[in-house]
mmCIF file with all atom_site columns, C-alpha atoms and ligand atoms in Angstrom:
data_model
loop_
_atom_site.group_PDB
_atom_site.id
_atom_site.type_symbol
_atom_site.label_atom_id
_atom_site.label_alt_id
_atom_site.label_comp_id
_atom_site.label_asym_id
_atom_site.label_entity_id
_atom_site.label_seq_id
_atom_site.pdbx_PDB_ins_code
_atom_site.Cartn_x
_atom_site.Cartn_y
_atom_site.Cartn_z
_atom_site.occupancy
_atom_site.B_iso_or_equiv
_atom_site.pdbx_formal_charge
_atom_site.auth_seq_id
_atom_site.auth_comp_id
_atom_site.auth_asym_id
_atom_site.auth_atom_id
_atom_site.pdbx_PDB_model_num
ATOM   1   C  CA  . MET A 1 1   ? 104.783 88.856  101.494 1.00 0.00 ? 228 MET A CA  1
ATOM   2   C  CA  . SER A 1 2   ? 106.982 90.500  98.895  1.00 0.00 ? 229 SER A CA  1
ATOM   3   C  CA  . ASP A 1 3   ? 104.400 92.986  97.602  1.00 0.00 ? 230 ASP A CA  1
ATOM   4   C  CA  . CYS A 1 4   ? 103.200 94.096  101.039 1.00 0.00 ? 231 CYS A CA  1
ATOM   5   C  CA  . LEU A 1 5   ? 104.157 97.611  102.153 1.00 0.00 ? 232 LEU A CA  1
ATOM   6   C  CA  . PHE A 1 6   ? 104.316 96.772  105.864 1.00 0.00 ? 233 PHE A CA  1
ATOM   7   C  CA  . CYS A 1 7   ? 106.271 93.545  105.255 1.00 0.00 ? 234 CYS A CA  1
ATOM   8   C  CA  . SER A 1 8   ? 108.764 95.756  103.370 1.00 0.00 ? 235 SER A CA  1
ATOM   9   C  CA  . ILE A 1 9   ? 108.993 98.029  106.430 1.00 0.00 ? 236 ILE A CA  1
ATOM   10  C  CA  . VAL A 1 10  ? 109.569 94.977  108.662 1.00 0.00 ? 237 VAL A CA  1
ATOM   11  C  CA  . ALA A 1 11  ? 112.286 93.784  106.259 1.00 0.00 ? 238 ALA A CA  1
ATOM   12  C  CA  . GLY A 1 12  ? 113.941 97.214  106.334 1.00 0.00 ? 239 GLY A CA  1
ATOM   13  C  CA  . ASP A 1 13  ? 113.454 97.722  102.587 1.00 0.00 ? 240 ASP A CA  1
ATOM   14  C  CA  . ILE A 1 14  ? 111.297 100.811 103.226 1.00 0.00 ? 241 ILE A CA  1
ATOM   15  C  CA  . PRO A 1 15  ? 112.298 103.169 106.053 1.00 0.00 ? 242 PRO A CA  1
ATOM   16  C  CA  . ALA A 1 16  ? 109.971 103.911 108.955 1.00 0.00 ? 243 ALA A CA  1
ATOM   17  C  CA  . ASP A 1 17  ? 110.153 106.008 112.114 1.00 0.00 ? 244 ASP A CA  1
ATOM   18  C  CA  . LYS A 1 18  ? 110.133 103.172 114.663 1.00 0.00 ? 245 LYS A CA  1
ATOM   19  C  CA  . VAL A 1 19  ? 109.088 103.838 118.256 1.00 0.00 ? 246 VAL A CA  1
ATOM   20  C  CA  . ALA A 1 20  ? 109.019 100.294 119.686 1.00 0.00 ? 247 ALA A CA  1
ATOM   21  C  CA  . GLU A 1 21  ? 110.025 96.841  118.565 1.00 0.00 ? 248 GLU A CA  1
ATOM   22  C  CA  . THR A 1 22  ? 109.982 93.294  119.883 1.00 0.00 ? 249 THR A CA  1
ATOM   23  C  CA  . ASP A 1 23  ? 110.906 90.124  118.029 1.00 0.00 ? 250 ASP A CA  1
ATOM   24  C  CA  . GLU A 1 24  ? 107.310 89.824  116.839 1.00 0.00 ? 251 GLU A CA  1
ATOM   25  C  CA  . VAL A 1 25  ? 105.772 93.321  116.929 1.00 0.00 ? 252 VAL A CA  1
ATOM   26  C  CA  . LEU A 1 26  ? 106.753 96.673  115.390 1.00 0.00 ? 253 LEU A CA  1
ATOM   27  C  CA  . VAL A 1 27  ? 105.361 100.113 116.274 1.00 0.00 ? 254 VAL A CA  1
ATOM   28  C  CA  . PHE A 1 28  ? 106.115 103.052 113.981 1.00 0.00 ? 255 PHE A CA  1
ATOM   29  C  CA  . ARG A 1 29  ? 104.762 106.502 113.118 1.00 0.00 ? 256 ARG A CA  1
ATOM   30  C  CA  . ASP A 1 30  ? 102.045 106.850 110.515 1.00 0.00 ? 257 ASP A CA  1
ATOM   31  C  CA  . ILE A 1 31  ? 103.395 108.743 107.499 1.00 0.00 ? 258 ILE A CA  1
ATOM   32  C  CA  . ASP A 1 32  ? 100.215 110.860 107.328 1.00 0.00 ? 259 ASP A CA  1
ATOM   33  C  CA  . PRO A 1 33  ? 99.256  111.480 110.983 1.00 0.00 ? 260 PRO A CA  1
ATOM   34  C  CA  . LYS A 1 34  ? 95.589  112.062 111.829 1.00 0.00 ? 261 LYS A CA  1
ATOM   35  C  CA  . ALA A 1 35  ? 96.371  113.164 115.419 1.00 0.00 ? 262 ALA A CA  1
ATOM   36  C  CA  . PRO A 1 36  ? 99.352  114.746 117.242 1.00 0.00 ? 263 PRO A CA  1
ATOM   37  C  CA  . SER A 1 37  ? 100.449 111.180 118.036 1.00 0.00 ? 264 SER A CA  1
ATOM   38  C  CA  . HIS A 1 38  ? 99.536  108.601 115.374 1.00 0.00 ? 265 HIS A CA  1
ATOM   39  C  CA  . LEU A 1 39  ? 101.307 105.258 115.637 1.00 0.00 ? 266 LEU A CA  1
ATOM   40  C  CA  . LEU A 1 40  ? 100.803 101.977 113.800 1.00 0.00 ? 267 LEU A CA  1
ATOM   41  C  CA  . ALA A 1 41  ? 101.365 98.661  115.597 1.00 0.00 ? 268 ALA A CA  1
ATOM   42  C  CA  . ILE A 1 42  ? 101.800 95.526  113.501 1.00 0.00 ? 269 ILE A CA  1
ATOM   43  C  CA  . PRO A 1 43  ? 102.807 91.906  113.965 1.00 0.00 ? 270 PRO A CA  1
ATOM   44  C  CA  . LYS A 1 44  ? 105.971 91.286  111.939 1.00 0.00 ? 271 LYS A CA  1
ATOM   45  C  CA  . GLU A 1 45  ? 104.359 88.198  110.483 1.00 0.00 ? 272 GLU A CA  1
ATOM   46  C  CA  . HIS A 1 46  ? 101.898 88.903  107.671 1.00 0.00 ? 273 HIS A CA  1
ATOM   47  C  CA  . TYR A 1 47  ? 98.190  88.596  108.443 1.00 0.00 ? 274 TYR A CA  1
ATOM   48  C  CA  . VAL A 1 48  ? 95.634  90.431  106.335 1.00 0.00 ? 275 VAL A CA  1
ATOM   49  C  CA  . ASN A 1 49  ? 93.412  91.749  109.104 1.00 0.00 ? 276 ASN A CA  1
ATOM   50  C  CA  . VAL A 1 50  ? 92.576  91.447  112.800 1.00 0.00 ? 277 VAL A CA  1
ATOM   51  C  CA  . ALA A 1 51  ? 90.089  88.625  112.150 1.00 0.00 ? 278 ALA A CA  1
ATOM   52  C  CA  . GLU A 1 52  ? 92.700  86.511  110.378 1.00 0.00 ? 279 GLU A CA  1
ATOM   53  C  CA  . LEU A 1 53  ? 95.313  87.285  113.049 1.00 0.00 ? 280 LEU A CA  1
ATOM   54  C  CA  . SER A 1 54  ? 93.121  86.459  116.022 1.00 0.00 ? 281 SER A CA  1
ATOM   55  C  CA  . GLU A 1 55  ? 91.855  83.275  114.391 1.00 0.00 ? 282 GLU A CA  1
ATOM   56  C  CA  . ALA A 1 56  ? 95.339  82.079  113.445 1.00 0.00 ? 283 ALA A CA  1
ATOM   57  C  CA  . ASP A 1 57  ? 97.174  83.107  116.618 1.00 0.00 ? 284 ASP A CA  1
ATOM   58  C  CA  . ALA A 1 58  ? 95.088  84.509  119.475 1.00 0.00 ? 285 ALA A CA  1
ATOM   59  C  CA  . ASP A 1 59  ? 98.161  84.681  121.726 1.00 0.00 ? 286 ASP A CA  1
ATOM   60  C  CA  . LEU A 1 60  ? 99.997  86.891  119.238 1.00 0.00 ? 287 LEU A CA  1
ATOM   61  C  CA  . ALA A 1 61  ? 96.896  89.092  118.912 1.00 0.00 ? 288 ALA A CA  1
ATOM   62  C  CA  . GLY A 1 62  ? 96.923  89.477  122.697 1.00 0.00 ? 289 GLY A CA  1
ATOM   63  C  CA  . ARG A 1 63  ? 100.614 90.302  122.755 1.00 0.00 ? 290 ARG A CA  1
ATOM   64  C  CA  . LEU A 1 64  ? 100.073 92.877  120.005 1.00 0.00 ? 291 LEU A CA  1
ATOM   65  C  CA  . LEU A 1 65  ? 97.438  94.566  122.188 1.00 0.00 ? 292 LEU A CA  1
ATOM   66  C  CA  . ALA A 1 66  ? 99.705  94.406  125.214 1.00 0.00 ? 293 ALA A CA  1
ATOM   67  C  CA  . THR A 1 67  ? 102.629 95.870  123.275 1.00 0.00 ? 294 THR A CA  1
ATOM   68  C  CA  . LEU A 1 68  ? 100.698 98.718  121.799 1.00 0.00 ? 295 LEU A CA  1
ATOM   69  C  CA  . THR A 1 69  ? 99.200  99.850  125.074 1.00 0.00 ? 296 THR A CA  1
ATOM   70  C  CA  . SER A 1 70  ? 102.611 99.659  126.748 1.00 0.00 ? 297 SER A CA  1
ATOM   71  C  CA  . VAL A 1 71  ? 104.184 102.071 124.253 1.00 0.00 ? 298 VAL A CA  1
ATOM   72  C  CA  . SER A 1 72  ? 105.249 104.916 126.514 1.00 0.00 ? 299 SER A CA  1
ATOM   73  C  CA  . GLU A 1 73  ? 103.797 107.606 124.263 1.00 0.00 ? 300 GLU A CA  1
ATOM   74  C  CA  . ILE A 1 74  ? 100.406 105.947 124.727 1.00 0.00 ? 301 ILE A CA  1
ATOM   75  C  CA  . SER A 1 75  ? 100.575 104.481 128.218 1.00 0.00 ? 302 SER A CA  1
ATOM   76  C  CA  . GLY A 1 76  ? 101.755 107.856 129.527 1.00 0.00 ? 303 GLY A CA  1
ATOM   77  C  CA  . ASN A 1 77  ? 98.728  109.452 127.974 1.00 0.00 ? 304 ASN A CA  1
ATOM   78  C  CA  . THR A 1 78  ? 96.420  109.318 130.971 1.00 0.00 ? 305 THR A CA  1
ATOM   79  C  CA  . GLU A 1 79  ? 93.857  111.548 129.268 1.00 0.00 ? 306 GLU A CA  1
ATOM   80  C  CA  . GLY A 1 80  ? 93.047  108.809 126.790 1.00 0.00 ? 307 GLY A CA  1
ATOM   81  C  CA  . TYR A 1 81  ? 93.732  107.555 123.294 1.00 0.00 ? 308 TYR A CA  1
ATOM   82  C  CA  . ARG A 1 82  ? 92.015  105.590 120.540 1.00 0.00 ? 309 ARG A CA  1
ATOM   83  C  CA  . VAL A 1 83  ? 92.864  102.168 119.099 1.00 0.00 ? 310 VAL A CA  1
ATOM   84  C  CA  . VAL A 1 84  ? 91.438  101.374 115.648 1.00 0.00 ? 311 VAL A CA  1
ATOM   85  C  CA  . PHE A 1 85  ? 91.668  98.305  113.410 1.00 0.00 ? 312 PHE A CA  1
ATOM   86  C  CA  . ASN A 1 86  ? 90.220  99.338  110.050 1.00 0.00 ? 313 ASN A CA  1
ATOM   87  C  CA  . THR A 1 87  ? 89.128  96.064  108.469 1.00 0.00 ? 314 THR A CA  1
ATOM   88  C  CA  . GLY A 1 88  ? 88.226  95.463  104.838 1.00 0.00 ? 315 GLY A CA  1
ATOM   89  C  CA  . GLN A 1 89  ? 87.217  97.904  102.140 1.00 0.00 ? 316 GLN A CA  1
ATOM   90  C  CA  . LEU A 1 90  ? 84.112  99.262  103.885 1.00 0.00 ? 317 LEU A CA  1
ATOM   91  C  CA  . GLY A 1 91  ? 86.098  99.466  107.097 1.00 0.00 ? 318 GLY A CA  1
ATOM   92  C  CA  . GLY A 1 92  ? 88.535  101.846 105.425 1.00 0.00 ? 319 GLY A CA  1
ATOM   93  C  CA  . GLN A 1 93  ? 91.517  99.467  105.322 1.00 0.00 ? 320 GLN A CA  1
ATOM   94  C  CA  . THR A 1 94  ? 94.026  100.470 102.631 1.00 0.00 ? 321 THR A CA  1
ATOM   95  C  CA  . VAL A 1 95  ? 97.041  98.354  103.651 1.00 0.00 ? 322 VAL A CA  1
ATOM   96  C  CA  . ASP A 1 96  ? 96.269  94.633  103.819 1.00 0.00 ? 323 ASP A CA  1
ATOM   97  C  CA  . HIS A 1 97  ? 98.689  93.821  106.654 1.00 0.00 ? 324 HIS A CA  1
ATOM   98  C  CA  . VAL A 1 98  ? 96.896  93.983  109.994 1.00 0.00 ? 325 VAL A CA  1
ATOM   99  C  CA  . HIS A 1 99  ? 97.713  97.174  111.889 1.00 0.00 ? 326 HIS A CA  1
ATOM   100 C  CA  . ALA A 1 100 ? 96.344  98.943  114.934 1.00 0.00 ? 327 ALA A CA  1
ATOM   101 C  CA  . HIS A 1 101 ? 96.136  102.710 114.693 1.00 0.00 ? 328 HIS A CA  1
ATOM   102 C  CA  . LEU A 1 102 ? 97.058  104.380 117.987 1.00 0.00 ? 329 LEU A CA  1
ATOM   103 C  CA  . LEU A 1 103 ? 95.749  107.914 118.040 1.00 0.00 ? 330 LEU A CA  1
ATOM   104 C  CA  . ALA A 1 104 ? 96.340  110.377 120.864 1.00 0.00 ? 331 ALA A CA  1
ATOM   105 C  CA  . GLY A 1 105 ? 96.860  114.014 121.692 1.00 0.00 ? 332 GLY A CA  1
ATOM   106 C  CA  . ARG A 1 106 ? 93.525  115.513 120.718 1.00 0.00 ? 333 ARG A CA  1
ATOM   107 C  CA  . GLN A 1 107 ? 89.833  115.112 121.517 1.00 0.00 ? 334 GLN A CA  1
ATOM   108 C  CA  . MET A 1 108 ? 88.429  112.195 119.485 1.00 0.00 ? 335 MET A CA  1
ATOM   109 C  CA  . THR A 1 109 ? 84.926  112.458 118.090 1.00 0.00 ? 336 THR A CA  1
ATOM   110 C  CA  . TRP A 1 110 ? 82.230  109.799 117.772 1.00 0.00 ? 337 TRP A CA  1
ATOM   111 C  CA  . PRO A 1 111 ? 81.014  108.486 115.397 1.00 0.00 ? 338 PRO A CA  1
ATOM   112 C  CA  . PRO A 1 112 ? 84.324  108.531 113.499 1.00 0.00 ? 339 PRO A CA  1
ATOM   113 C  CA  . GLY A 1 113 ? 82.726  108.970 110.026 1.00 0.00 ? 340 GLY A CA  1
HETATM 114 P  P1  . LIG B 2 .   ? 94.484  101.883 106.821 1.00 0.00 ? 961 LIG B P1  1
HETATM 115 O  O1  . LIG B 2 .   ? 93.905  102.907 105.877 1.00 0.00 ? 961 LIG B O1  1
HETATM 116 O  O2  . LIG B 2 .   ? 94.819  100.609 106.082 1.00 0.00 ? 961 LIG B O2  1
HETATM 117 O  O3  . LIG B 2 .   ? 93.683  101.654 108.054 1.00 0.00 ? 961 LIG B O3  1
HETATM 118 O  O4  . LIG B 2 .   ? 95.841  102.500 107.361 1.00 0.00 ? 961 LIG B O4  1
HETATM 119 C  C1  . LIG B 2 .   ? 97.015  102.514 106.617 1.00 0.00 ? 961 LIG B C1  1
HETATM 120 C  C2  . LIG B 2 .   ? 97.872  103.611 107.191 1.00 0.00 ? 961 LIG B C2  1
HETATM 121 O  O5  . LIG B 2 .   ? 99.175  103.448 106.695 1.00 0.00 ? 961 LIG B O5  1
HETATM 122 C  C3  . LIG B 2 .   ? 97.410  105.018 106.784 1.00 0.00 ? 961 LIG B C3  1
HETATM 123 O  O6  . LIG B 2 .   ? 97.087  105.765 107.961 1.00 0.00 ? 961 LIG B O6  1
HETATM 124 C  C4  . LIG B 2 .   ? 98.607  105.608 106.043 1.00 0.00 ? 961 LIG B C4  1
HETATM 125 O  O7  . LIG B 2 .   ? 98.829  106.971 106.332 1.00 0.00 ? 961 LIG B O7  1
HETATM 126 C  C5  . LIG B 2 .   ? 99.757  104.719 106.515 1.00 0.00 ? 961 LIG B C5  1
HETATM 127 N  N1  . LIG B 2 .   ? 100.823 104.571 105.551 1.00 0.00 ? 961 LIG B N1  1
HETATM 128 C  C6  . LIG B 2 .   ? 100.688 104.358 104.213 1.00 0.00 ? 961 LIG B C6  1
HETATM 129 N  N2  . LIG B 2 .   ? 101.897 104.224 103.640 1.00 0.00 ? 961 LIG B N2  1
HETATM 130 C  C7  . LIG B 2 .   ? 102.820 104.354 104.636 1.00 0.00 ? 961 LIG B C7  1
HETATM 131 C  C8  . LIG B 2 .   ? 104.245 104.313 104.659 1.00 0.00 ? 961 LIG B C8  1
HETATM 132 O  O8  . LIG B 2 .   ? 104.940 104.117 103.657 1.00 0.00 ? 961 LIG B O8  1
HETATM 133 N  N3  . LIG B 2 .   ? 104.842 104.501 105.864 1.00 0.00 ? 961 LIG B N3  1
HETATM 134 C  C9  . LIG B 2 .   ? 104.122 104.716 107.010 1.00 0.00 ? 961 LIG B C9  1
HETATM 135 N  N4  . LIG B 2 .   ? 104.814 104.893 108.137 1.00 0.00 ? 961 LIG B N4  1
HETATM 136 N  N5  . LIG B 2 .   ? 102.776 104.746 107.026 1.00 0.00 ? 961 LIG B N5  1
HETATM 137 C  C10 . LIG B 2 .   ? 102.129 104.571 105.843 1.00 0.00 ? 961 LIG B C10 1
HETATM 138 ZN ZN1 . LIG B 2 .   ? 102.626 92.146  105.120 1.00 0.00 ? 962 LIG B ZN1 1
#
């Protein structure tokens, strides 16, 4: 999608600090980190949210999960981490290209607010 920020990152039109990449998934650093390690994992193909992705291609959704938890910065974090898919306006989603937040490096609180 031409007017999608994360599609522009996938296309290389907007720079990003990439930490992992496959032919179908990209993991990069959040520009405004909410934890010492704050990564975003996205499918390169455009889907609006995790519901649309998992409905359209459950295998890709599974591979996205597998990729994000295999990122060394996260998988090496034996003390724990948090995976978040903000979904829709009330869910706090501001970029309408499905992305998993991977947060690590500090104590997470619950409920998240
Ligand atoms: P959401 O609010 O949709 O769950 O998450 C969107 C995330 O994208 C936010 O955490 C925000 O900091 C991040 N973000 C917004 N613009 C950019 C950008 O241009 N580059 C990167 N790397 N992250 C961005
Ligand atoms: Zn997109």
